[in-house]
Amino acid sequence: AQKITQTQPGMFVQEKEAVTLDCTYDTSDPSYGLFWYKQPSSGEMIFLIYQGSYDQQNATEGRYSLNFQKARKSANLVISASQLGDSAMYFCAMDYGQNFVFGPGTRLSVLP
Amino acid sequence: DTAVSQTPKYLVTQMGNDKSIKCEQNLGHDTMYWYKQDSKKFLKIMFSYNNKELIINETVPNRFSPKSPDKAHLNLHINSLELGDSAVYFCASSQDQTSGSGTQYFGPGTRLLVL
Protein backbone atom coordinates (compact mmCIF):
# COMPACT_ATOMS: atom_id res chain seq x y z
CA ALA A 1 0.00 0.00 0.00
CA GLN A 2 1.21 3.47 -0.80
CA LYS A 3 2.53 5.22 2.25
CA ILE A 4 3.07 8.70 0.85
CA THR A 5 0.37 10.95 -0.55
CA GLN A 6 0.95 14.06 -2.61
CA THR A 7 -2.45 15.43 -3.49
CA GLN A 8 -1.28 18.09 -5.95
CA PRO A 9 -0.36 16.57 -9.30
CA GLY A 10 0.54 20.04 -10.58
CA MET A 11 1.10 23.48 -9.12
CA PHE A 12 1.75 26.94 -10.55
CA VAL A 13 3.46 29.77 -8.73
CA GLN A 14 4.53 33.23 -9.76
CA GLU A 15 8.24 33.93 -9.71
CA LYS A 16 9.44 35.37 -6.36
CA GLU A 17 6.40 34.08 -4.49
CA ALA A 18 6.40 31.28 -1.93
CA VAL A 19 4.77 27.92 -2.61
CA THR A 20 3.82 24.96 -0.42
CA LEU A 21 3.87 21.42 -1.75
CA ASP A 22 1.78 19.01 0.30
CA CYS A 23 2.86 15.62 1.58
CA THR A 24 1.14 13.28 4.01
CA TYR A 25 2.44 9.94 5.13
CA ASP A 26 1.32 6.87 6.94
CA THR A 27 3.50 4.68 9.11
CA SER A 28 3.27 2.93 12.44
CA ASP A 29 7.03 2.99 12.96
CA PRO A 30 8.10 5.46 15.66
CA SER A 31 11.38 6.14 13.87
CA TYR A 32 11.29 7.34 10.30
CA GLY A 33 12.77 9.95 8.02
CA LEU A 34 11.08 12.26 5.56
CA PHE A 35 12.77 13.58 2.45
CA TRP A 36 12.09 15.84 -0.47
CA TYR A 37 13.72 15.39 -3.84
CA LYS A 38 13.64 17.54 -6.94
CA GLN A 39 13.66 16.10 -10.43
CA PRO A 40 14.15 18.71 -13.16
CA SER A 41 13.44 17.99 -16.80
CA SER A 42 17.00 16.75 -17.22
CA GLY A 43 15.98 13.73 -15.13
CA GLU A 44 18.41 13.64 -12.22
CA MET A 45 17.13 13.24 -8.67
CA ILE A 46 18.38 15.97 -6.37
CA PHE A 47 18.13 15.67 -2.60
CA LEU A 48 16.68 18.83 -1.04
CA ILE A 49 15.88 18.39 2.62
CA TYR A 50 15.51 15.83 5.39
CA GLN A 51 13.39 15.70 8.56
CA GLY A 52 13.79 13.02 11.20
CA SER A 53 10.76 11.87 13.13
CA TYR A 54 12.37 12.83 16.43
CA ASP A 55 13.62 16.22 15.29
CA GLN A 56 12.09 18.96 17.41
CA GLN A 57 12.58 21.73 14.88
CA ASN A 58 11.47 21.97 11.29
CA ALA A 59 14.29 21.41 8.83
CA THR A 60 15.50 24.29 6.68
CA GLU A 61 17.96 24.39 3.79
CA GLY A 62 18.32 27.76 2.14
CA ARG A 63 15.05 28.59 0.43
CA TYR A 64 13.59 25.21 1.35
CA SER A 65 11.85 24.48 4.61
CA LEU A 66 9.87 21.50 5.75
CA ASN A 67 6.67 22.13 7.68
CA PHE A 68 6.60 19.00 9.82
CA GLN A 69 3.37 18.33 11.68
CA LYS A 70 3.83 14.96 13.29
CA ALA A 71 0.36 14.57 14.75
CA ARG A 72 -1.17 15.23 11.36
CA LYS A 73 1.45 13.09 9.61
CA SER A 74 2.28 15.82 7.18
CA ALA A 75 5.61 17.04 5.86
CA ASN A 76 4.93 19.90 3.47
CA LEU A 77 7.76 21.52 1.53
CA VAL A 78 7.83 25.30 1.46
CA ILE A 79 9.87 27.03 -1.22
CA SER A 80 10.35 30.71 -0.60
CA ALA A 81 11.04 33.29 -3.32
CA SER A 82 10.43 30.90 -6.21
CA GLN A 83 12.81 31.01 -9.14
CA LEU A 84 12.31 29.86 -12.72
CA GLY A 85 14.83 27.10 -12.08
CA ASP A 86 12.55 25.64 -9.42
CA SER A 87 10.25 24.32 -12.15
CA ALA A 88 10.49 20.54 -11.75
CA MET A 89 8.86 17.45 -10.30
CA TYR A 90 9.05 17.27 -6.52
CA PHE A 91 8.88 13.99 -4.67
CA CYS A 92 8.21 13.42 -1.02
CA ALA A 93 9.74 10.24 0.35
CA MET A 94 9.94 8.34 3.60
CA ASP A 95 12.17 5.68 5.03
CA TYR A 96 10.74 3.42 7.71
CA GLY A 97 12.04 0.11 8.90
CA GLN A 98 14.03 -1.15 5.96
CA ASN A 99 11.77 0.40 3.37
CA PHE A 100 11.98 3.57 1.37
CA VAL A 101 8.93 4.82 -0.49
CA PHE A 102 8.26 7.79 -2.76
CA GLY A 103 5.06 9.72 -3.30
CA PRO A 104 3.64 10.20 -6.81
CA GLY A 105 5.18 13.64 -7.16
CA THR A 106 3.99 17.19 -7.77
CA ARG A 107 4.94 19.06 -10.92
CA LEU A 108 5.75 22.66 -10.06
CA SER A 109 5.77 25.32 -12.74
CA VAL A 110 7.17 28.74 -11.91
CA LEU A 111 5.73 31.50 -14.05
CA PRO A 112 7.73 34.62 -15.02
CA ASP B 1 33.76 13.92 -8.89
CA THR B 2 30.59 11.97 -9.53
CA ALA B 3 29.17 10.53 -6.32
CA VAL B 4 26.88 7.90 -7.85
CA SER B 5 27.44 6.97 -11.47
CA GLN B 6 25.52 4.68 -13.80
CA THR B 7 26.34 3.26 -17.19
CA PRO B 8 24.99 3.32 -19.76
CA LYS B 9 22.91 6.47 -19.71
CA TYR B 10 20.75 5.19 -22.56
CA LEU B 11 20.03 1.58 -23.47
CA VAL B 12 17.96 0.52 -26.45
CA THR B 13 17.52 -3.19 -27.00
CA GLN B 14 15.26 -5.85 -28.43
CA MET B 15 12.74 -7.93 -26.52
CA GLY B 16 14.19 -11.15 -25.18
CA ASN B 17 17.71 -9.83 -24.77
CA ASP B 18 19.69 -9.86 -21.53
CA LYS B 19 21.27 -6.60 -20.40
CA SER B 20 23.11 -5.15 -17.43
CA ILE B 21 23.25 -1.68 -15.95
CA LYS B 22 26.25 -0.78 -13.84
CA CYS B 23 26.29 1.42 -10.77
CA GLU B 24 29.19 2.70 -8.73
CA GLN B 25 29.31 5.00 -5.73
CA ASN B 26 32.41 6.68 -4.33
CA LEU B 27 30.76 7.98 -1.17
CA GLY B 28 31.81 5.08 1.03
CA HIS B 29 28.17 4.27 1.67
CA ASP B 30 27.04 0.95 3.06
CA THR B 31 23.75 0.55 1.26
CA MET B 32 22.80 0.71 -2.40
CA TYR B 33 19.44 0.65 -4.14
CA TRP B 34 17.79 0.23 -7.48
CA TYR B 35 14.61 2.08 -8.43
CA LYS B 36 12.36 1.97 -11.48
CA GLN B 37 10.64 5.14 -12.63
CA ASP B 38 7.78 4.52 -15.03
CA SER B 39 6.35 6.79 -17.71
CA LYS B 40 4.08 8.42 -15.15
CA LYS B 41 7.14 9.35 -13.08
CA PHE B 42 6.23 6.99 -10.27
CA LEU B 43 9.34 5.78 -8.45
CA LYS B 44 9.33 2.27 -7.09
CA ILE B 45 12.09 0.63 -5.12
CA MET B 46 13.28 -2.65 -6.56
CA PHE B 47 16.14 -3.68 -4.30
CA SER B 48 18.14 -2.48 -1.37
CA TYR B 49 21.46 -4.12 -0.57
CA ASN B 50 24.25 -3.78 1.90
CA ASN B 51 27.04 -6.15 2.69
CA LYS B 52 24.78 -8.08 4.97
CA GLU B 53 21.41 -8.24 3.41
CA LEU B 54 19.56 -8.09 0.12
CA ILE B 55 15.99 -6.91 0.35
CA ILE B 56 13.90 -7.59 -2.68
CA ASN B 57 10.62 -5.93 -3.44
CA GLU B 58 8.43 -8.97 -3.91
CA THR B 59 6.70 -7.43 -6.91
CA VAL B 60 9.92 -7.38 -8.90
CA PRO B 61 10.08 -10.24 -11.44
CA ASN B 62 12.90 -12.70 -10.90
CA ARG B 63 14.23 -11.72 -14.33
CA PHE B 64 15.80 -8.83 -12.45
CA SER B 65 18.81 -9.63 -10.30
CA PRO B 66 21.23 -7.33 -8.49
CA LYS B 67 24.88 -8.27 -8.41
CA SER B 68 27.36 -6.65 -6.07
CA PRO B 69 31.03 -7.41 -6.74
CA ASP B 70 32.01 -5.12 -3.87
CA LYS B 71 30.61 -2.51 -1.53
CA ALA B 72 30.96 0.30 -4.07
CA HIS B 73 29.10 -1.43 -6.89
CA LEU B 74 25.60 -2.74 -7.40
CA ASN B 75 24.83 -3.81 -10.94
CA LEU B 76 21.39 -4.67 -12.24
CA HIS B 77 21.05 -7.62 -14.57
CA ILE B 78 17.86 -8.14 -16.53
CA ASN B 79 17.06 -11.37 -18.36
CA SER B 80 14.59 -11.81 -21.19
CA LEU B 81 13.69 -8.14 -21.50
CA GLU B 82 10.03 -7.29 -22.05
CA LEU B 83 8.35 -4.20 -23.46
CA GLY B 84 7.08 -3.28 -19.98
CA ASP B 85 10.63 -3.05 -18.71
CA SER B 86 11.05 0.23 -20.59
CA ALA B 87 11.60 2.86 -17.92
CA VAL B 88 14.26 4.93 -16.24
CA TYR B 89 16.31 2.97 -13.72
CA PHE B 90 17.99 4.83 -10.89
CA CYS B 91 20.73 3.62 -8.66
CA ALA B 92 21.11 5.24 -5.24
CA SER B 93 23.22 4.88 -2.13
CA SER B 94 23.00 5.84 1.52
CA GLN B 95 25.36 5.70 4.45
CA ASP B 96 22.99 3.83 6.66
CA GLN B 97 19.94 1.68 6.15
CA THR B 98 18.74 2.44 9.65
CA SER B 99 15.32 3.94 9.62
CA GLY B 100 15.25 7.68 9.77
CA SER B 101 18.83 8.43 8.87
CA GLY B 102 19.41 7.20 5.37
CA THR B 103 19.50 10.12 2.97
CA GLN B 104 19.84 8.59 -0.46
CA TYR B 105 21.93 10.04 -3.24
CA PHE B 106 20.92 9.14 -6.75
CA GLY B 107 22.76 8.37 -9.92
CA PRO B 108 21.80 10.13 -13.17
CA GLY B 109 19.50 7.33 -14.30
CA THR B 110 19.57 4.85 -17.18
CA ARG B 111 16.88 5.22 -19.80
CA LEU B 112 15.97 1.74 -21.01
CA LEU B 113 13.87 1.30 -24.11
CA VAL B 114 12.84 -2.21 -25.12
CA LEU B 115 11.70 -2.58 -28.72
Short mmCIF file of N, CA, C and O in Angstrom, two decimals, chain B residues 41-90:
data_model
loop_
_atom_site.label_atom_id
_atom_site.label_comp_id
_atom_site.label_asym_id
_atom_site.label_seq_id
_atom_site.Cartn_x
_atom_site.Cartn_y
_atom_site.Cartn_z
N LYS B 41 6.20 8.78 -14.05
CA LYS B 41 7.14 9.35 -13.08
C LYS B 41 7.08 8.71 -11.70
O LYS B 41 7.71 9.22 -10.78
N PHE B 42 6.32 7.63 -11.57
CA PHE B 42 6.23 6.99 -10.27
C PHE B 42 7.48 6.19 -10.00
O PHE B 42 7.87 5.35 -10.81
N LEU B 43 8.09 6.45 -8.84
CA LEU B 43 9.34 5.78 -8.45
C LEU B 43 9.03 4.60 -7.54
O LEU B 43 8.36 4.74 -6.52
N LYS B 44 9.58 3.45 -7.89
CA LYS B 44 9.33 2.27 -7.09
C LYS B 44 10.65 1.57 -6.77
O LYS B 44 11.45 1.34 -7.67
N ILE B 45 10.85 1.28 -5.50
CA ILE B 45 12.09 0.63 -5.12
C ILE B 45 12.05 -0.83 -5.58
O ILE B 45 11.04 -1.50 -5.47
N MET B 46 13.18 -1.27 -6.11
CA MET B 46 13.28 -2.65 -6.56
C MET B 46 14.09 -3.49 -5.57
O MET B 46 13.70 -4.60 -5.21
N PHE B 47 15.24 -2.96 -5.20
CA PHE B 47 16.14 -3.68 -4.30
C PHE B 47 16.83 -2.69 -3.38
O PHE B 47 17.09 -1.56 -3.76
N SER B 48 17.15 -3.17 -2.18
CA SER B 48 18.14 -2.48 -1.37
C SER B 48 19.14 -3.53 -0.93
O SER B 48 18.78 -4.69 -0.70
N TYR B 49 20.41 -3.13 -0.84
CA TYR B 49 21.46 -4.12 -0.57
C TYR B 49 22.59 -3.48 0.21
O TYR B 49 23.07 -2.41 -0.16
N ASN B 50 22.98 -4.12 1.29
CA ASN B 50 24.25 -3.78 1.90
C ASN B 50 25.05 -5.08 2.04
O ASN B 50 24.63 -6.12 1.54
N ASN B 51 26.17 -4.98 2.70
CA ASN B 51 27.04 -6.15 2.69
C ASN B 51 26.49 -7.29 3.54
O ASN B 51 27.09 -8.35 3.63
N LYS B 52 25.37 -7.04 4.13
CA LYS B 52 24.78 -8.08 4.97
C LYS B 52 23.48 -8.64 4.41
O LYS B 52 23.15 -9.79 4.65
N GLU B 53 22.77 -7.83 3.71
CA GLU B 53 21.41 -8.24 3.41
C GLU B 53 20.92 -7.68 2.08
O GLU B 53 21.15 -6.52 1.75
N LEU B 54 20.24 -8.53 1.32
CA LEU B 54 19.56 -8.09 0.12
C LEU B 54 18.07 -8.10 0.40
O LEU B 54 17.52 -9.11 0.84
N ILE B 55 17.44 -6.98 0.18
CA ILE B 55 15.99 -6.91 0.35
C ILE B 55 15.36 -6.70 -1.01
O ILE B 55 15.69 -5.76 -1.72
N ILE B 56 14.51 -7.61 -1.35
CA ILE B 56 13.90 -7.59 -2.68
C ILE B 56 12.44 -7.19 -2.54
O ILE B 56 11.71 -7.75 -1.73
N ASN B 57 12.03 -6.23 -3.36
CA ASN B 57 10.62 -5.93 -3.44
C ASN B 57 9.95 -7.12 -4.12
O ASN B 57 10.31 -7.49 -5.23
N GLU B 58 9.00 -7.72 -3.44
CA GLU B 58 8.43 -8.97 -3.91
C GLU B 58 7.68 -8.83 -5.23
O GLU B 58 7.39 -9.83 -5.89
N THR B 59 7.39 -7.60 -5.63
CA THR B 59 6.70 -7.43 -6.91
C THR B 59 7.66 -7.42 -8.08
O THR B 59 7.22 -7.39 -9.23
N VAL B 60 8.94 -7.43 -7.81
CA VAL B 60 9.92 -7.38 -8.90
C VAL B 60 10.08 -8.78 -9.50
O VAL B 60 10.33 -9.74 -8.77
N PRO B 61 9.92 -8.92 -10.81
CA PRO B 61 10.08 -10.24 -11.44
C PRO B 61 11.48 -10.80 -11.21
O PRO B 61 12.46 -10.04 -11.11
N ASN B 62 11.59 -12.12 -11.16
CA ASN B 62 12.90 -12.70 -10.90
C ASN B 62 13.82 -12.63 -12.11
O ASN B 62 14.96 -13.09 -12.06
N ARG B 63 13.34 -12.01 -13.19
CA ARG B 63 14.23 -11.72 -14.33
C ARG B 63 15.23 -10.63 -13.96
O ARG B 63 16.23 -10.44 -14.65
N PHE B 64 14.91 -9.89 -12.91
CA PHE B 64 15.80 -8.83 -12.45
C PHE B 64 16.65 -9.36 -11.29
O PHE B 64 16.11 -9.92 -10.33
N SER B 65 17.94 -9.17 -11.38
CA SER B 65 18.81 -9.63 -10.30
C SER B 65 19.93 -8.62 -10.06
O SER B 65 20.62 -8.22 -11.00
N PRO B 66 20.11 -8.22 -8.82
CA PRO B 66 21.23 -7.33 -8.49
C PRO B 66 22.49 -8.16 -8.24
O PRO B 66 22.42 -9.26 -7.71
N LYS B 67 23.61 -7.58 -8.65
CA LYS B 67 24.88 -8.27 -8.41
C LYS B 67 25.87 -7.26 -7.86
O LYS B 67 26.08 -6.21 -8.46
N SER B 68 26.46 -7.59 -6.73
CA SER B 68 27.36 -6.65 -6.07
C SER B 68 28.75 -7.25 -5.95
O SER B 68 29.01 -8.04 -5.03
N PRO B 69 29.67 -6.88 -6.84
CA PRO B 69 31.03 -7.41 -6.74
C PRO B 69 31.78 -6.89 -5.52
O PRO B 69 32.67 -7.55 -5.00
N ASP B 70 31.42 -5.69 -5.08
CA ASP B 70 32.01 -5.12 -3.87
C ASP B 70 31.08 -4.03 -3.35
O ASP B 70 30.08 -3.72 -3.96
N LYS B 71 31.48 -3.46 -2.23
CA LYS B 71 30.61 -2.51 -1.53
C LYS B 71 30.28 -1.28 -2.37
O LYS B 71 29.25 -0.65 -2.17
N ALA B 72 31.15 -0.93 -3.29
CA ALA B 72 30.96 0.30 -4.07
C ALA B 72 30.14 0.08 -5.34
O ALA B 72 29.85 1.05 -6.05
N HIS B 73 29.78 -1.14 -5.64
CA HIS B 73 29.10 -1.43 -6.89
C HIS B 73 27.84 -2.27 -6.65
O HIS B 73 27.85 -3.19 -5.83
N LEU B 74 26.80 -1.90 -7.37
CA LEU B 74 25.60 -2.74 -7.40
C LEU B 74 25.05 -2.70 -8.81
O LEU B 74 24.45 -1.69 -9.22
N ASN B 75 25.28 -3.75 -9.55
CA ASN B 75 24.83 -3.81 -10.94
C ASN B 75 23.47 -4.48 -11.01
O ASN B 75 23.10 -5.31 -10.17
N LEU B 76 22.73 -4.10 -12.03
CA LEU B 76 21.39 -4.67 -12.24
C LEU B 76 21.40 -5.47 -13.52
O LEU B 76 21.67 -4.93 -14.59
N HIS B 77 21.11 -6.76 -13.39
CA HIS B 77 21.05 -7.62 -14.57
C HIS B 77 19.60 -7.97 -14.86
O HIS B 77 18.84 -8.31 -13.94
N ILE B 78 19.25 -7.86 -16.13
CA ILE B 78 17.86 -8.14 -16.53
C ILE B 78 17.88 -9.21 -17.61
O ILE B 78 18.51 -9.03 -18.66
N ASN B 79 17.18 -10.29 -17.37
CA ASN B 79 17.06 -11.37 -18.36
C ASN B 79 15.77 -11.24 -19.15
O ASN B 79 14.75 -10.73 -18.65
N SER B 80 15.81 -11.70 -20.36
CA SER B 80 14.59 -11.81 -21.19
C SER B 80 13.76 -10.53 -21.14
O SER B 80 12.60 -10.55 -20.72
N LEU B 81 14.34 -9.45 -21.58
CA LEU B 81 13.69 -8.14 -21.50
C LEU B 81 12.33 -8.14 -22.17
O LEU B 81 12.12 -8.76 -23.23
N GLU B 82 11.39 -7.43 -21.54
CA GLU B 82 10.03 -7.29 -22.05
C GLU B 82 9.74 -5.80 -22.31
O GLU B 82 10.41 -4.92 -21.76
N LEU B 83 8.71 -5.58 -23.12
CA LEU B 83 8.35 -4.20 -23.46
C LEU B 83 8.08 -3.37 -22.20
O LEU B 83 8.44 -2.20 -22.11
N GLY B 84 7.44 -3.99 -21.22
CA GLY B 84 7.08 -3.28 -19.98
C GLY B 84 8.26 -2.92 -19.11
O GLY B 84 8.10 -2.21 -18.11
N ASP B 85 9.44 -3.41 -19.48
CA ASP B 85 10.63 -3.05 -18.71
C ASP B 85 11.15 -1.66 -19.10
O ASP B 85 12.04 -1.13 -18.42
N SER B 86 10.62 -1.11 -20.17
CA SER B 86 11.05 0.23 -20.59
C SER B 86 10.73 1.23 -19.49
O SER B 86 9.59 1.35 -19.05
N ALA B 87 11.73 1.93 -19.05
CA ALA B 87 11.60 2.86 -17.92
C ALA B 87 12.95 3.52 -17.70
O ALA B 87 13.93 3.22 -18.41
N VAL B 88 12.98 4.39 -16.70
CA VAL B 88 14.26 4.93 -16.24
C VAL B 88 14.63 4.20 -14.95
O VAL B 88 13.79 4.09 -14.04
N TYR B 89 15.84 3.70 -14.89
CA TYR B 89 16.31 2.97 -13.72
C TYR B 89 17.34 3.82 -12.99
O TYR B 89 18.32 4.28 -13.58
N PHE B 90 17.09 4.03 -11.71
CA PHE B 90 17.99 4.83 -10.89
C PHE B 90 18.68 3.95 -9.87
O PHE B 90 18.04 3.14 -9.18
#
